[in-house]
Tab-separated table of C-alpha atoms in Angstrom:
chain	number	residue	atom	x	y	z
A	1	UNK	CA	-94.489	-14.855	2.232
A	2	UNK	CA	-96.591	-13.473	-0.581
A	3	UNK	CA	-100.294	-13.086	0.069
A	4	UNK	CA	-102.425	-14.769	-2.575
A	5	UNK	CA	-104.609	-11.684	-2.591
A	6	UNK	CA	-101.922	-9.330	-3.838
A	7	UNK	CA	-99.916	-8.628	-6.949
A	8	UNK	CA	-96.246	-9.360	-6.293
A	9	UNK	CA	-94.052	-6.366	-7.131
A	10	UNK	CA	-90.313	-5.803	-7.297
A	11	UNK	CA	-88.612	-2.394	-7.137
A	12	UNK	CA	-85.225	-2.067	-8.864
A	13	UNK	CA	-83.372	1.251	-8.619
A	14	UNK	CA	-79.801	2.164	-7.652
A	15	UNK	CA	-81.036	5.261	-5.765
A	16	UNK	CA	-82.218	4.523	-2.229
A	17	UNK	CA	-84.477	7.581	-2.098
A	18	UNK	CA	-86.204	6.587	-5.339
A	19	UNK	CA	-86.825	3.084	-3.988
A	20	UNK	CA	-88.237	4.503	-0.753
A	21	UNK	CA	-90.596	6.860	-2.596
A	22	UNK	CA	-91.974	4.100	-4.835
A	23	UNK	CA	-92.324	1.741	-1.882
A	24	UNK	CA	-94.192	4.389	0.121
A	25	UNK	CA	-96.565	5.028	-2.786
A	26	UNK	CA	-97.209	1.309	-3.292
A	27	UNK	CA	-97.948	0.816	0.407
A	28	UNK	CA	-101.099	2.894	-0.129
A	29	UNK	CA	-102.450	0.452	-2.744
A	30	UNK	CA	-104.188	-2.479	-1.111
A	31	UNK	CA	-103.725	-4.980	-3.937
A	32	UNK	CA	-99.944	-4.533	-4.186
A	33	UNK	CA	-97.384	-6.580	-2.269
A	34	UNK	CA	-93.767	-5.387	-2.535
A	35	UNK	CA	-91.659	-8.550	-2.413
A	36	UNK	CA	-88.273	-6.814	-2.501
A	37	UNK	CA	-86.527	-3.518	-3.199
A	38	UNK	CA	-83.212	-3.983	-5.013
A	39	UNK	CA	-80.337	-1.589	-5.680
A	40	UNK	CA	-78.999	-3.391	-8.764
A	41	UNK	CA	-79.975	-5.875	-11.444
A	42	UNK	CA	-78.003	-8.853	-10.113
A	43	UNK	CA	-79.879	-8.668	-6.813
A	44	UNK	CA	-83.154	-8.429	-8.739
A	45	UNK	CA	-82.294	-11.524	-10.798
A	46	UNK	CA	-81.903	-13.444	-7.545
A	47	UNK	CA	-85.300	-12.284	-6.283
A	48	UNK	CA	-86.995	-13.305	-9.524
A	49	UNK	CA	-85.380	-16.744	-9.366
A	50	UNK	CA	-86.775	-17.282	-5.847
A	51	UNK	CA	-90.210	-15.623	-6.118
A	52	UNK	CA	-93.061	-15.344	-8.570
A	53	UNK	CA	-93.020	-11.687	-9.547
A	54	UNK	CA	-95.916	-10.106	-11.455
A	55	UNK	CA	-94.768	-6.499	-11.861
A	56	UNK	CA	-91.397	-4.700	-11.722
A	57	UNK	CA	-90.827	-0.981	-11.134
A	58	UNK	CA	-87.551	-0.681	-12.991
A	59	UNK	CA	-85.064	2.178	-13.225
A	60	UNK	CA	-83.430	2.406	-16.648
A	61	UNK	CA	-80.162	4.187	-15.943
A	62	UNK	CA	-78.348	1.756	-13.602
A	63	UNK	CA	-74.670	0.741	-13.408
A	64	UNK	CA	-73.370	-2.558	-14.840
A	65	UNK	CA	-76.711	-3.813	-16.193
A	66	UNK	CA	-79.183	-1.207	-17.430
A	67	UNK	CA	-82.893	-1.476	-16.876
A	68	UNK	CA	-83.392	-2.025	-20.613
A	69	UNK	CA	-80.973	-4.978	-20.630
A	70	UNK	CA	-82.586	-6.362	-17.495
A	71	UNK	CA	-86.075	-6.121	-19.007
A	72	UNK	CA	-84.920	-7.945	-22.130
A	73	UNK	CA	-83.531	-10.835	-20.103
A	74	UNK	CA	-86.446	-11.706	-17.804
A	75	UNK	CA	-89.604	-13.709	-18.401
A	76	UNK	CA	-91.939	-11.820	-20.738
A	77	UNK	CA	-94.880	-12.610	-18.472
A	78	UNK	CA	-93.418	-10.239	-15.875
A	79	UNK	CA	-94.773	-6.766	-16.585
A	80	UNK	CA	-92.541	-3.698	-16.433
A	81	UNK	CA	-93.181	-0.117	-15.350
A	82	UNK	CA	-90.057	1.883	-16.146
A	83	UNK	CA	-88.933	4.657	-13.796
A	84	UNK	CA	-86.280	7.170	-14.837
A	85	UNK	CA	-85.141	10.781	-14.653
A	86	UNK	CA	-84.556	10.871	-18.412
A	87	UNK	CA	-87.065	11.157	-21.240
A	88	UNK	CA	-84.619	9.830	-23.823
A	89	UNK	CA	-85.379	6.162	-23.073
A	90	UNK	CA	-89.148	6.389	-23.490
A	91	UNK	CA	-89.316	4.997	-27.023
A	92	UNK	CA	-87.083	2.039	-26.254
A	93	UNK	CA	-89.036	1.390	-23.080
A	94	UNK	CA	-92.354	1.183	-24.877
A	95	UNK	CA	-90.819	-0.996	-27.592
A	96	UNK	CA	-90.345	-3.540	-24.811
A	97	UNK	CA	-94.125	-3.353	-24.248
A	98	UNK	CA	-93.767	-1.682	-20.875
A	99	UNK	CA	-97.000	-1.031	-19.013
A	100	UNK	CA	-95.959	2.584	-18.424
A	101	UNK	CA	-92.984	4.939	-18.273
A	102	UNK	CA	-92.704	7.170	-15.206
A	103	UNK	CA	-90.494	10.257	-15.030
A	104	UNK	CA	-88.919	11.143	-11.681
A	105	UNK	CA	-89.874	12.673	-9.344
A	106	UNK	CA	-92.837	10.289	-9.310
A	107	UNK	CA	-96.031	11.454	-7.637
A	108	UNK	CA	-98.494	9.065	-6.059
A	109	UNK	CA	-101.217	10.073	-8.535
A	110	UNK	CA	-98.974	9.328	-11.525
A	111	UNK	CA	-97.868	6.000	-10.062
A	112	UNK	CA	-101.479	5.078	-9.293
A	113	UNK	CA	-102.367	5.756	-12.920
A	114	UNK	CA	-99.604	3.364	-14.019
A	115	UNK	CA	-100.810	0.693	-11.601
A	116	UNK	CA	-104.361	1.110	-12.860
A	117	UNK	CA	-103.068	0.640	-16.404
A	118	UNK	CA	-101.439	-2.602	-15.273
A	119	UNK	CA	-104.689	-3.799	-13.720
A	120	UNK	CA	-106.590	-2.969	-16.901
A	121	UNK	CA	-104.180	-5.181	-18.872
A	122	UNK	CA	-104.214	-7.843	-16.181
A	123	UNK	CA	-108.009	-7.872	-15.979
A	124	UNK	CA	-108.276	-8.222	-19.764
A	125	UNK	CA	-106.005	-11.248	-19.699
A	126	UNK	CA	-107.950	-12.788	-16.832
A	127	UNK	CA	-111.238	-12.262	-18.670
A	128	UNK	CA	-109.894	-14.019	-21.747
A	129	UNK	CA	-109.035	-17.040	-19.621
A	130	UNK	CA	-112.369	-16.996	-17.821
A	131	UNK	CA	-114.278	-16.947	-21.082
A	132	UNK	CA	-112.817	-20.344	-21.970
A	133	UNK	CA	-112.227	-22.063	-18.639
A	134	UNK	CA	-113.970	-19.942	-15.979
A	135	UNK	CA	-111.422	-21.190	-13.467
A	136	UNK	CA	-110.494	-17.842	-11.965
A	137	UNK	CA	-112.183	-17.034	-8.699
A	138	UNK	CA	-111.811	-13.266	-8.371
A	139	UNK	CA	-111.676	-9.891	-10.065
A	140	UNK	CA	-110.209	-6.479	-9.256
A	141	UNK	CA	-112.295	-3.313	-9.185
A	142	UNK	CA	-111.239	0.282	-8.636
A	143	UNK	CA	-112.803	1.868	-5.553
A	144	UNK	CA	-111.721	4.822	-3.422
A	145	UNK	CA	-108.459	5.157	-5.394
A	146	UNK	CA	-107.503	1.534	-4.762
A	147	UNK	CA	-107.725	-1.709	-6.703
A	148	UNK	CA	-109.726	-4.099	-4.526
A	149	UNK	CA	-109.835	-7.842	-5.004
A	150	UNK	CA	-113.333	-9.340	-4.887
A	151	UNK	CA	-113.859	-13.084	-4.702
A	152	UNK	CA	-116.748	-14.223	-6.879
A	153	UNK	CA	-117.972	-16.479	-4.069
A	154	UNK	CA	-118.475	-13.425	-1.846
A	155	UNK	CA	-120.779	-11.561	-4.242
A	156	UNK	CA	-124.497	-11.593	-3.458
A	157	UNK	CA	-125.696	-9.290	-6.212
A	158	UNK	CA	-124.595	-6.267	-8.233
A	159	UNK	CA	-126.688	-3.155	-8.642
A	160	UNK	CA	-126.287	-0.389	-11.231
A	161	UNK	CA	-126.793	3.333	-10.630
A	162	UNK	CA	-126.129	5.296	-13.818
A	163	UNK	CA	-122.333	5.651	-14.073
A	164	UNK	CA	-121.407	3.577	-11.008
A	165	UNK	CA	-122.326	0.235	-9.478
A	166	UNK	CA	-122.657	-1.293	-6.034
A	167	UNK	CA	-121.257	-4.772	-5.468
A	168	UNK	CA	-123.129	-6.228	-2.510
A	169	UNK	CA	-121.106	-8.645	-0.381
A	170	UNK	CA	-122.070	-10.380	2.851
A	171	UNK	CA	-120.526	-7.777	5.151
A	172	UNK	CA	-119.947	-4.707	2.962
A	173	UNK	CA	-120.832	-2.949	-0.271
A	174	UNK	CA	-118.138	-1.917	-2.757
A	175	UNK	CA	-118.875	1.128	-4.918
A	176	UNK	CA	-117.013	1.542	-8.213
A	177	UNK	CA	-117.345	3.810	-11.245
A	178	UNK	CA	-118.003	1.153	-13.856
A	179	UNK	CA	-120.790	0.056	-16.164
A	180	UNK	CA	-122.722	-3.028	-15.247
A	181	UNK	CA	-122.023	-4.489	-18.690
A	182	UNK	CA	-118.271	-4.173	-18.149
A	183	UNK	CA	-118.557	-5.927	-14.794
A	184	UNK	CA	-120.781	-8.607	-16.310
A	185	UNK	CA	-118.011	-9.424	-18.795
A	186	UNK	CA	-115.664	-10.185	-15.885
A	187	UNK	CA	-118.007	-12.620	-14.155
A	188	UNK	CA	-118.168	-16.383	-14.801
A	189	UNK	CA	-121.452	-17.053	-16.575
A	190	UNK	CA	-122.042	-20.302	-14.691
A	191	UNK	CA	-122.219	-18.456	-11.371
A	192	UNK	CA	-124.033	-15.227	-12.256
A	193	UNK	CA	-127.024	-14.142	-14.288
A	194	UNK	CA	-128.277	-10.756	-15.450
A	195	UNK	CA	-131.961	-10.374	-14.593
A	196	UNK	CA	-132.415	-6.679	-15.315
A	197	UNK	CA	-130.427	-3.852	-16.875
A	198	UNK	CA	-129.698	-2.809	-13.262
A	199	UNK	CA	-129.127	-6.206	-11.604
A	200	UNK	CA	-126.723	-9.135	-11.821
A	201	UNK	CA	-127.229	-11.838	-9.213
A	202	UNK	CA	-125.231	-14.766	-7.875
A	203	UNK	CA	-127.231	-17.854	-8.765
A	204	UNK	CA	-126.311	-19.694	-5.557
A	205	UNK	CA	-127.738	-16.814	-3.460
A	206	UNK	CA	-131.277	-17.243	-4.804
A	207	UNK	CA	-133.773	-18.407	-2.174
A	208	UNK	CA	-136.872	-18.337	-4.418
A	209	UNK	CA	-138.198	-16.878	-7.658
A	210	UNK	CA	-141.392	-16.150	-9.552
A	211	UNK	CA	-142.030	-14.986	-13.096
A	212	UNK	CA	-141.518	-11.401	-11.936
A	213	UNK	CA	-138.945	-11.511	-9.111
A	214	UNK	CA	-135.891	-13.263	-7.770
A	215	UNK	CA	-135.551	-13.277	-3.980
A	216	UNK	CA	-132.089	-12.953	-2.448
A	217	UNK	CA	-131.733	-12.607	1.331
A	218	UNK	CA	-135.387	-11.546	1.692
A	219	UNK	CA	-134.990	-8.892	-0.995
A	220	UNK	CA	-137.096	-9.209	-4.147
A	221	UNK	CA	-135.270	-8.081	-7.290
A	222	UNK	CA	-137.291	-7.487	-10.432
A	223	UNK	CA	-136.792	-9.638	-13.518
A	224	UNK	CA	-137.196	-7.277	-16.461
A	225	UNK	CA	-139.227	-8.208	-19.533
A	226	UNK	CA	-136.174	-8.299	-21.811
A	227	UNK	CA	-134.357	-10.805	-19.572
A	228	UNK	CA	-137.351	-12.866	-18.421
A	229	UNK	CA	-137.189	-15.647	-21.014
A	230	UNK	CA	-133.482	-16.395	-20.566
A	231	UNK	CA	-133.637	-16.080	-16.770
A	232	UNK	CA	-136.579	-18.401	-16.322
A	233	UNK	CA	-135.194	-20.952	-18.765
A	234	UNK	CA	-131.955	-21.078	-16.807
A	235	UNK	CA	-133.479	-21.166	-13.327
A	236	UNK	CA	-135.984	-23.849	-14.222
A	237	UNK	CA	-133.076	-26.161	-15.088
A	238	UNK	CA	-132.029	-26.363	-11.431
């Protein structure tokens, strides 16, 4: 059964060794859940009809039904990363708006780059939805060469240090190379507020505040002059 925390992936390749290599690489990425590994397109069609698939690692040069034909026939919401031993199909692959095009033999680093590209696209789509409905309850961040899912409800506050940030959760701290402004854009505005160029806080975690500080779990975080007016106006509404 698919975990709600993971992105559901399907591997389609007529070469067993190629499937095993991709599966082994994907097993190192926490946010990925391989639903099935198929040797031909007809088997893959059956998997897609029975499961919600988010991402397909798809060989192009397969018997009976090629990867290109398969990609053209499935739901356009399912993203494709093409895998092949031939460069000749690259143009046609990208015309199908593939996330990436991987040449065999596929290294873990190259596959990870393709997965990160997928998450960048995925995150952008999620942000667009959150800006209008704010119904989504999580985001993905890149940390220690993995994409990690973070539930908004688990965030206490976010702290910026130059070119990386720390996301403070109840039981751990996630470090990611990201700007605080980029992270701020991913957060639902009704649950979080920026109080300083170095701090974003979860509103529900506030225990008290003054004109100069917000206290979260006995830690006083400074409200900067540039954010003071908007912060105090918001907090005084509660």
